[in-house]
mmCIF file of C-alpha atoms and ligand atoms in Angstrom:
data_model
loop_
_atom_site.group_PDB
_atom_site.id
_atom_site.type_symbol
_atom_site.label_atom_id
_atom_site.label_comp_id
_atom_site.label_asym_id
_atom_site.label_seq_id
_atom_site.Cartn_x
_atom_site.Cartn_y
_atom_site.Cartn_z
ATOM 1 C CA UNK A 615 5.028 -15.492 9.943
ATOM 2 C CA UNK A 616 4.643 -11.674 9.552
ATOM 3 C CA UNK A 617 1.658 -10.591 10.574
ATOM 4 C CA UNK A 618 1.752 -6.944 9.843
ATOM 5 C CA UNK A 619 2.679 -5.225 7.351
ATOM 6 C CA UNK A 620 2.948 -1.049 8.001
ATOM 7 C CA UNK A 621 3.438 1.046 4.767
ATOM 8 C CA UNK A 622 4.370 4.876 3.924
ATOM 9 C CA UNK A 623 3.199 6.619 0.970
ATOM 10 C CA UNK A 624 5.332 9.328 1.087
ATOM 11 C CA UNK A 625 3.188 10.749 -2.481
ATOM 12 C CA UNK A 626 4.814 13.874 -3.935
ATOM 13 C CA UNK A 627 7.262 14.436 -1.482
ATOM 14 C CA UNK A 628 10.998 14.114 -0.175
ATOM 15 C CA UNK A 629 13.159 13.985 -3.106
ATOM 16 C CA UNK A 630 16.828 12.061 -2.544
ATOM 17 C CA UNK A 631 18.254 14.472 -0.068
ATOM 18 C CA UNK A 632 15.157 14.722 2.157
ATOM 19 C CA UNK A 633 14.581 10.917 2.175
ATOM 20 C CA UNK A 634 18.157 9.644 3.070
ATOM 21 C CA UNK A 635 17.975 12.321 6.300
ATOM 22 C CA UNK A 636 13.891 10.660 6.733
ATOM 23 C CA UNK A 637 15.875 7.116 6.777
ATOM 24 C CA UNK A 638 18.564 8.100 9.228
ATOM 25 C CA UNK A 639 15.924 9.467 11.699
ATOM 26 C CA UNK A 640 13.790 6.588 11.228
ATOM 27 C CA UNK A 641 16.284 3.829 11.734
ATOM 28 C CA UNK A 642 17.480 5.195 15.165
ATOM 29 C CA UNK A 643 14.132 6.141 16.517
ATOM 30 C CA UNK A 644 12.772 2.557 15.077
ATOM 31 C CA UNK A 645 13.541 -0.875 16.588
ATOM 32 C CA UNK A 646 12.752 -4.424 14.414
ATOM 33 C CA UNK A 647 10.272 -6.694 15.492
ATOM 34 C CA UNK A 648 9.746 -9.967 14.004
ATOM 35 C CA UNK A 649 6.041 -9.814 13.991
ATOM 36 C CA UNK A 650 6.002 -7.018 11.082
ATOM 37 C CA UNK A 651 7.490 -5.915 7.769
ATOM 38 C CA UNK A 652 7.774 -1.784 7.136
ATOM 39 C CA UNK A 653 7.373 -0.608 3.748
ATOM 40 C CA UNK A 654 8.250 2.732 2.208
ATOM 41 C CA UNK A 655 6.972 3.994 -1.519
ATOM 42 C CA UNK A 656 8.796 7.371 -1.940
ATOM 43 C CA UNK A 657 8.740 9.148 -5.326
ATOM 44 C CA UNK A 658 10.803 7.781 -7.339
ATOM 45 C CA UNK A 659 13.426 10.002 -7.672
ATOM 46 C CA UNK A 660 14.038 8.663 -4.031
ATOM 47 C CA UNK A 661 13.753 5.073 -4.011
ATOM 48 C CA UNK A 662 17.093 4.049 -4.792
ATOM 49 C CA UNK A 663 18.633 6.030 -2.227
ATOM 50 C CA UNK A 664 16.095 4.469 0.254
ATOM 51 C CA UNK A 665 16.838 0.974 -1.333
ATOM 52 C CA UNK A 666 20.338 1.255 -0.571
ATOM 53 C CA UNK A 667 19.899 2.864 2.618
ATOM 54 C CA UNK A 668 17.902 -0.583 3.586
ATOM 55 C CA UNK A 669 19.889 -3.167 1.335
ATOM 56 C CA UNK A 670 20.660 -4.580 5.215
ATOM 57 C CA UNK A 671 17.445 -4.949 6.608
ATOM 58 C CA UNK A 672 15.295 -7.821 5.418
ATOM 59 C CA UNK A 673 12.102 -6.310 7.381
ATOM 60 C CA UNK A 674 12.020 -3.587 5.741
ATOM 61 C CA UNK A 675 10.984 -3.060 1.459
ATOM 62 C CA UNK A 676 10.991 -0.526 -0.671
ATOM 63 C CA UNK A 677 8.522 0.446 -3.289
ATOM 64 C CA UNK A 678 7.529 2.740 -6.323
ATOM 65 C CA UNK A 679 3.860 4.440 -6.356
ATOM 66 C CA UNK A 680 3.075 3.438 -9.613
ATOM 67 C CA UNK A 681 4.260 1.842 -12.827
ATOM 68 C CA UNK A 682 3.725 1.802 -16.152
ATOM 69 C CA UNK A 683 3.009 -1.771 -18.071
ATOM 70 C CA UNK A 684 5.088 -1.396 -21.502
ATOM 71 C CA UNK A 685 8.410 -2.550 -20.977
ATOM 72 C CA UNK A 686 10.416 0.609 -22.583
ATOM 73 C CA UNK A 687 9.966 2.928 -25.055
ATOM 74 C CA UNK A 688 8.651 6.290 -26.005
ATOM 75 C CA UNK A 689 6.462 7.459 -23.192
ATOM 76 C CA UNK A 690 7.512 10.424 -21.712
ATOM 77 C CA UNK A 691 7.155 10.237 -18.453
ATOM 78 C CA UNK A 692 6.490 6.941 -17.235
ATOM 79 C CA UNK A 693 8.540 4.459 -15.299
ATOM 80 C CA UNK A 694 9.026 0.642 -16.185
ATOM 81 C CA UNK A 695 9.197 -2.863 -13.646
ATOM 82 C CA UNK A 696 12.624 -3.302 -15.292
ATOM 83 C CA UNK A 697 13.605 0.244 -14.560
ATOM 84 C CA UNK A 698 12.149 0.081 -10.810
ATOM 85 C CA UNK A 699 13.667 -2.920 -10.404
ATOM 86 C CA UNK A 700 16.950 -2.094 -11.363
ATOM 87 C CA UNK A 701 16.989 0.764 -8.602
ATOM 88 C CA UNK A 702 16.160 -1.909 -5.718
ATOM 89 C CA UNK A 703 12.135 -1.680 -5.903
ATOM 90 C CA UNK A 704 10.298 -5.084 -4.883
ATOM 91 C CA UNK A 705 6.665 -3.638 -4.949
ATOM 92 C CA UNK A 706 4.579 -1.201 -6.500
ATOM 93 C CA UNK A 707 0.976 0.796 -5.588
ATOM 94 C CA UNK A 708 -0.929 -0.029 -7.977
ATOM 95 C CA UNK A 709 -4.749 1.569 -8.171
ATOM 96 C CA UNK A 710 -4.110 4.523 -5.420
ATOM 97 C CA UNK A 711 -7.190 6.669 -5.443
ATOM 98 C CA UNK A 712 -5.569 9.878 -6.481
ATOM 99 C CA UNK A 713 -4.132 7.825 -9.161
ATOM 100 C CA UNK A 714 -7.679 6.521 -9.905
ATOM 101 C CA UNK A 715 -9.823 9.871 -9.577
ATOM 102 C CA UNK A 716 -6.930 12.242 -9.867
ATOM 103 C CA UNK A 717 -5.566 11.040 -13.109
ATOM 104 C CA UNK A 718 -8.250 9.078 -14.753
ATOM 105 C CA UNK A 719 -6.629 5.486 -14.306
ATOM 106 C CA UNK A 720 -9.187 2.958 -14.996
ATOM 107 C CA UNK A 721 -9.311 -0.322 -13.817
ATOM 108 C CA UNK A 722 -7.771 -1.696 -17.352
ATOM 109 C CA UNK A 723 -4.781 0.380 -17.035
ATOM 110 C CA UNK A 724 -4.723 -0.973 -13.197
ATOM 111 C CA UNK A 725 -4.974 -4.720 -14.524
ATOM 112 C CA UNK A 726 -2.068 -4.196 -16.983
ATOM 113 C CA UNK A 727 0.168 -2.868 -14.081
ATOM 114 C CA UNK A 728 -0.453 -5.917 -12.172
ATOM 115 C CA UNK A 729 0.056 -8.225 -14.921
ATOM 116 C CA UNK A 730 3.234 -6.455 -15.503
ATOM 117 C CA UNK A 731 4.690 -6.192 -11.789
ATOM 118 C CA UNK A 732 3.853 -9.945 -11.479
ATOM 119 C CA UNK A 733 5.250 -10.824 -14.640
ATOM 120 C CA UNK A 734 8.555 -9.442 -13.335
ATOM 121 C CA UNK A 735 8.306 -11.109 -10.003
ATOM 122 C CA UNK A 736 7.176 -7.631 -8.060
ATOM 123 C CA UNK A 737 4.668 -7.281 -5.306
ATOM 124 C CA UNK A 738 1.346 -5.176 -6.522
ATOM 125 C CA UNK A 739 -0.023 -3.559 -3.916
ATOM 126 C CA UNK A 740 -3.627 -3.271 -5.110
ATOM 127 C CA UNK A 741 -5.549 -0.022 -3.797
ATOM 128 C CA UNK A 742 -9.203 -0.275 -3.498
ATOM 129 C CA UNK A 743 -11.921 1.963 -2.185
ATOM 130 C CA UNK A 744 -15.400 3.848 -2.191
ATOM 131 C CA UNK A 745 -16.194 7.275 -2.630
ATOM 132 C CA UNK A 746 -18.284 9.319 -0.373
ATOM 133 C CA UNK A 747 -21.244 9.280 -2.595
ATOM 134 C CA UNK A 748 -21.084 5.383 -3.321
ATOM 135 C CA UNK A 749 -20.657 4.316 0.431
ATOM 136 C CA UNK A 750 -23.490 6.879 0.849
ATOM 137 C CA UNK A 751 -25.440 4.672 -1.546
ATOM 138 C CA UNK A 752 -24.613 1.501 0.363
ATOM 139 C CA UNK A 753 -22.242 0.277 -3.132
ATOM 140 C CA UNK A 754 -19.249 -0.249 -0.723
ATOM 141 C CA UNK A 755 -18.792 -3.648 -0.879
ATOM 142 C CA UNK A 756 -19.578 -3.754 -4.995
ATOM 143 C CA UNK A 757 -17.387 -1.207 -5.467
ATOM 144 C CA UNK A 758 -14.620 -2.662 -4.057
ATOM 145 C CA UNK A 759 -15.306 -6.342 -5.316
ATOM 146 C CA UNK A 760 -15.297 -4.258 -9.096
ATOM 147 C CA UNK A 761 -12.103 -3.351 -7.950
ATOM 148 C CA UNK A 762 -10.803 -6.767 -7.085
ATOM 149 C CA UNK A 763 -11.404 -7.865 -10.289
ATOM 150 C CA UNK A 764 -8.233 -6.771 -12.011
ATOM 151 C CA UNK A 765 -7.111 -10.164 -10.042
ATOM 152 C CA UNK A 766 -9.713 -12.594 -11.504
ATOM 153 C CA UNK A 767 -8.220 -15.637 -12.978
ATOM 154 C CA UNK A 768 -4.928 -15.256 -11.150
ATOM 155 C CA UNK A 769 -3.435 -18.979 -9.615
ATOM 156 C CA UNK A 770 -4.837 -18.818 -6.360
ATOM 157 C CA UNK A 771 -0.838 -19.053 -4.883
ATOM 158 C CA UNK A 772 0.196 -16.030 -6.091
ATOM 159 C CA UNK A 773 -3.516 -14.470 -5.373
ATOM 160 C CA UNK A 774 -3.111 -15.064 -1.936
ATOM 161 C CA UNK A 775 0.387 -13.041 -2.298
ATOM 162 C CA UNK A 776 -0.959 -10.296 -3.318
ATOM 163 C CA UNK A 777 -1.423 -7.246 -0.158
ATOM 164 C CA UNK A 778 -4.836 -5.208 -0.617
ATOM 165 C CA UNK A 779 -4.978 -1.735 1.020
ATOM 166 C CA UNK A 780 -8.438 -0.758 1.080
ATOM 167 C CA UNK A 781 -8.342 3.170 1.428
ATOM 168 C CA UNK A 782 -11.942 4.488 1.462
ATOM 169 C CA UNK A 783 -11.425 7.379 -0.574
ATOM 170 C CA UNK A 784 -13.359 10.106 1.771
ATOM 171 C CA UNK A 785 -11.166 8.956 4.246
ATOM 172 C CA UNK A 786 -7.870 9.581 2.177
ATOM 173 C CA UNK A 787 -5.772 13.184 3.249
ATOM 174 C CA UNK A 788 -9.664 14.699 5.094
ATOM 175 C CA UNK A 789 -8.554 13.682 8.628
ATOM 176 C CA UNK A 790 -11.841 11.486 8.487
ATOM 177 C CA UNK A 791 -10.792 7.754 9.527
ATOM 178 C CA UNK A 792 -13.749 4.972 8.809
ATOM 179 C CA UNK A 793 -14.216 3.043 12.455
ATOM 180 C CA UNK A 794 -12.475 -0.188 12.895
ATOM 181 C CA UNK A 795 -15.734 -1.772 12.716
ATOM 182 C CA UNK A 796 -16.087 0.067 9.575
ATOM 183 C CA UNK A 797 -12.624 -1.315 8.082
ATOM 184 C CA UNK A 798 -13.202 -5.208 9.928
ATOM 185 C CA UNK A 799 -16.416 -5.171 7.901
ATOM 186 C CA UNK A 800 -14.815 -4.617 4.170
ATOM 187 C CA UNK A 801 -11.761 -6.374 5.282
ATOM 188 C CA UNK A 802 -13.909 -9.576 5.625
ATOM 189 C CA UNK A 803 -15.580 -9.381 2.480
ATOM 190 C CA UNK A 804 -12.127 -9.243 0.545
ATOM 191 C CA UNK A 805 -10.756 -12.170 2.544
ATOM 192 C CA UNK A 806 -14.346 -13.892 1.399
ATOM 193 C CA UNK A 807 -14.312 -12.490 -2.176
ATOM 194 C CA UNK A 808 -10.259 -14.007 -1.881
ATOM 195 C CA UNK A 809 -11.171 -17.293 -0.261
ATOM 196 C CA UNK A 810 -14.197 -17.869 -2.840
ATOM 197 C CA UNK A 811 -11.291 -17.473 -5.435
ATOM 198 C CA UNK A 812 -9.105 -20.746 -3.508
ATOM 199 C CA UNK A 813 -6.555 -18.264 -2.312
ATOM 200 C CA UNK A 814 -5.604 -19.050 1.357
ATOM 201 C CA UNK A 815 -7.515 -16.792 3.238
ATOM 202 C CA UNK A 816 -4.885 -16.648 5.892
ATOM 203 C CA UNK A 817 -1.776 -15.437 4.304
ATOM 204 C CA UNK A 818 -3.531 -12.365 2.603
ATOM 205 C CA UNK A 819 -2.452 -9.572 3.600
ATOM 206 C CA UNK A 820 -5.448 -6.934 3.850
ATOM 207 C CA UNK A 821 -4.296 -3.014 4.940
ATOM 208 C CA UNK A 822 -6.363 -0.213 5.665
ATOM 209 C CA UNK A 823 -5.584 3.146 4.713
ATOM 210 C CA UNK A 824 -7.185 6.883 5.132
ATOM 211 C CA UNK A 825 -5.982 9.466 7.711
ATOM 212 C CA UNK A 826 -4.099 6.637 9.983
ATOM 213 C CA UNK A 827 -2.372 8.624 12.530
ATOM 214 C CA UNK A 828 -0.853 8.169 16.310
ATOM 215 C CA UNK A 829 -3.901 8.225 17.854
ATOM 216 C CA UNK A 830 -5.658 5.791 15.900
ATOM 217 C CA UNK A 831 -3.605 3.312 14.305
ATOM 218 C CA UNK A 832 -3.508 1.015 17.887
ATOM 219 C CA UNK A 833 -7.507 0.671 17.605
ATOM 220 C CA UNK A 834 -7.407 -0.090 13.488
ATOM 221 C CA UNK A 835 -4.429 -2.511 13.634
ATOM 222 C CA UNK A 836 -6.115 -4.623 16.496
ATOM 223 C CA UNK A 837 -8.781 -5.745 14.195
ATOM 224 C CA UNK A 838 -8.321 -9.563 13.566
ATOM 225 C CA UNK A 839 -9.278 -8.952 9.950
ATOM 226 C CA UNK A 840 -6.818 -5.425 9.823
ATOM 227 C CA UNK A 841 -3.429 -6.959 8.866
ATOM 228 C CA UNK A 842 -1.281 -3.489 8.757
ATOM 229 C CA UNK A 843 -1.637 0.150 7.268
ATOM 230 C CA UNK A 844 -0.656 2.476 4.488
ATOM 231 C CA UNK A 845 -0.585 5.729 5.620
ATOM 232 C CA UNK A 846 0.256 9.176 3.382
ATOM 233 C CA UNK A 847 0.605 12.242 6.268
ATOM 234 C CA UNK A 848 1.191 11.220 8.824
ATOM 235 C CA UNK A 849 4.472 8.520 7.088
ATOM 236 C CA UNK A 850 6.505 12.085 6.651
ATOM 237 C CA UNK A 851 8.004 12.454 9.926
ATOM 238 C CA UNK A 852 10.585 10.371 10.995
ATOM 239 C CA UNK A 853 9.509 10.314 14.602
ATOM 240 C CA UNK A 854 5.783 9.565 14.242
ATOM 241 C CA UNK A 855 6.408 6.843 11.580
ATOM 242 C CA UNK A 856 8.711 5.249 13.714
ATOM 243 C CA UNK A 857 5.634 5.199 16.795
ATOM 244 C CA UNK A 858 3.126 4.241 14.438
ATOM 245 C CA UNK A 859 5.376 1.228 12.839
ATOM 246 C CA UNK A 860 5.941 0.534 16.569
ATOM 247 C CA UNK A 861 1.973 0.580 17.459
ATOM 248 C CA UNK A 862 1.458 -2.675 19.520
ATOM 249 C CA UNK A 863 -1.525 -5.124 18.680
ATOM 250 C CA UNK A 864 -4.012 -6.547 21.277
HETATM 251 C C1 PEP B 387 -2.576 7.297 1.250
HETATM 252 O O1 PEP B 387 -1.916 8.105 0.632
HETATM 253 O O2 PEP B 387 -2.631 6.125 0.836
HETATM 254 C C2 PEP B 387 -3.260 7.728 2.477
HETATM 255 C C3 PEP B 387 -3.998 6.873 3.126
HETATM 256 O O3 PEP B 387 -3.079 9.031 2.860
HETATM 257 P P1 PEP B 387 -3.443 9.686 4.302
HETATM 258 O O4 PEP B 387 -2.876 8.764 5.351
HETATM 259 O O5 PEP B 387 -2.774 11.023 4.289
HETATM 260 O O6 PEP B 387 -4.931 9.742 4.392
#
């Protein structure tokens, strides 16, 4: 079974041209290994030529940063499931904290992505995380099981299918990394809050995200309870993605 899963959030950058020349690097620097999945989310002007760029590779996914839940229509702007789909998307961010505090999205809006993504047989990846100020005010853990909540009342099967990234959010783009003790600890209350729901604990796939680079990624990814990363900087060059998606595990 996969154990890892490593994931790129390449945000607001590399449009089609930039990301097929990203791919080529990456594929030659980066060797499969049956122990872990990668997964890229570049805009979305880019994720078709990364989907076809990877149509080959069965340990490797591609995915959209964000969705919108109506099916089609007039609103400007937004991108479908259908319409990710179509371009070779199986997964989705859903939640991101600059979607959450940059943009306003509230955790209704995130439910109704979800709903929609697994409605159409896509892969949420549910962000979650604290701000400075609430882990300051020891509301980590309730914070984050708020969060969760979007997937209350889902059969526990396709619960247990759906990857968390918990991305504390003073950790996100600040160069500031929580401890792996620090990540082990929130990791094991959403495996509890998922177990408590009958999802199999063991298949849940819990990522930590928040200024992951080189230099740290070994420590965080060696935590039992630490089952991969999504990382923003430090995805956006070929070279050091391909180390970090490399990192080995104690
Ligand atoms: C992110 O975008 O999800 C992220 C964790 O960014 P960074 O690695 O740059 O902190």
């Amino acid at each position: 079974m996969t154990r890892l899963i490593f994931a790129a959030n390449w945000k607001m950058h590399l449009g089609p041209e930039g990301a097929r020349k990203f791919m080529e690097e990456f594929m030659e620097a980066y060797r499969p290994q049956s122990d872990r999945e990668v997964w890229f989310f570049p805009s979305a002007v880019a994720v078709e030529t990364v989907a076809i760029q990877l149509r080959d590779r069965s340990d490797v996914r591609v995915g959209v940063q964000n969705v919108f839940w109506e099916q089609k229509g007039a609103f400007t702007g937004e991108l479908s499931v259908s319409m990710a789909k179509e371009a070779g998307v199986t997964a989705a961010l859903v939640g991101h904290s600059e979607r959450r505090h940059v943009f306003g999205e509230t955790d209704e809006e995130t439910s109704r992505k979800v709903t929609a993504l697994l409605e159409a047989g896509l892969t949420p990846v549910l962000c979650v995380g604290e701000k400075l100020e609430e882990r300051e005010a020891g509301e980590t853990i309730s914070v984050v099981k708020r969060q969760l909540g979007v997937l209350e009342g889902l059969d526990p099967e396709i619960l247990a299918g759906i990857p968390i990234a918990y991305e504390p959010v003073w950790a996100i783009g600040t160069g500031r990394t929580a401890t792996p003790a620090d990540a082990a600890e929130v990791h094991s209350a959403i495996r509890t809050w998922f177990g408590g729901r009958g999802a199999d604990t063991g298949s849940v796939k819990i990522l930590y995200g928040g200024s992951v680079k080189v230099e740290n990624v070994h420590a965080l990814v060696s935590e039992p309870d630490v089952d991969g990363v999504l990382v923003g900087g430090a995805s956006l060059d070929p070279a050091q993605w391909a180390t970090i998606a490399s990192t080995s595990i104690d």
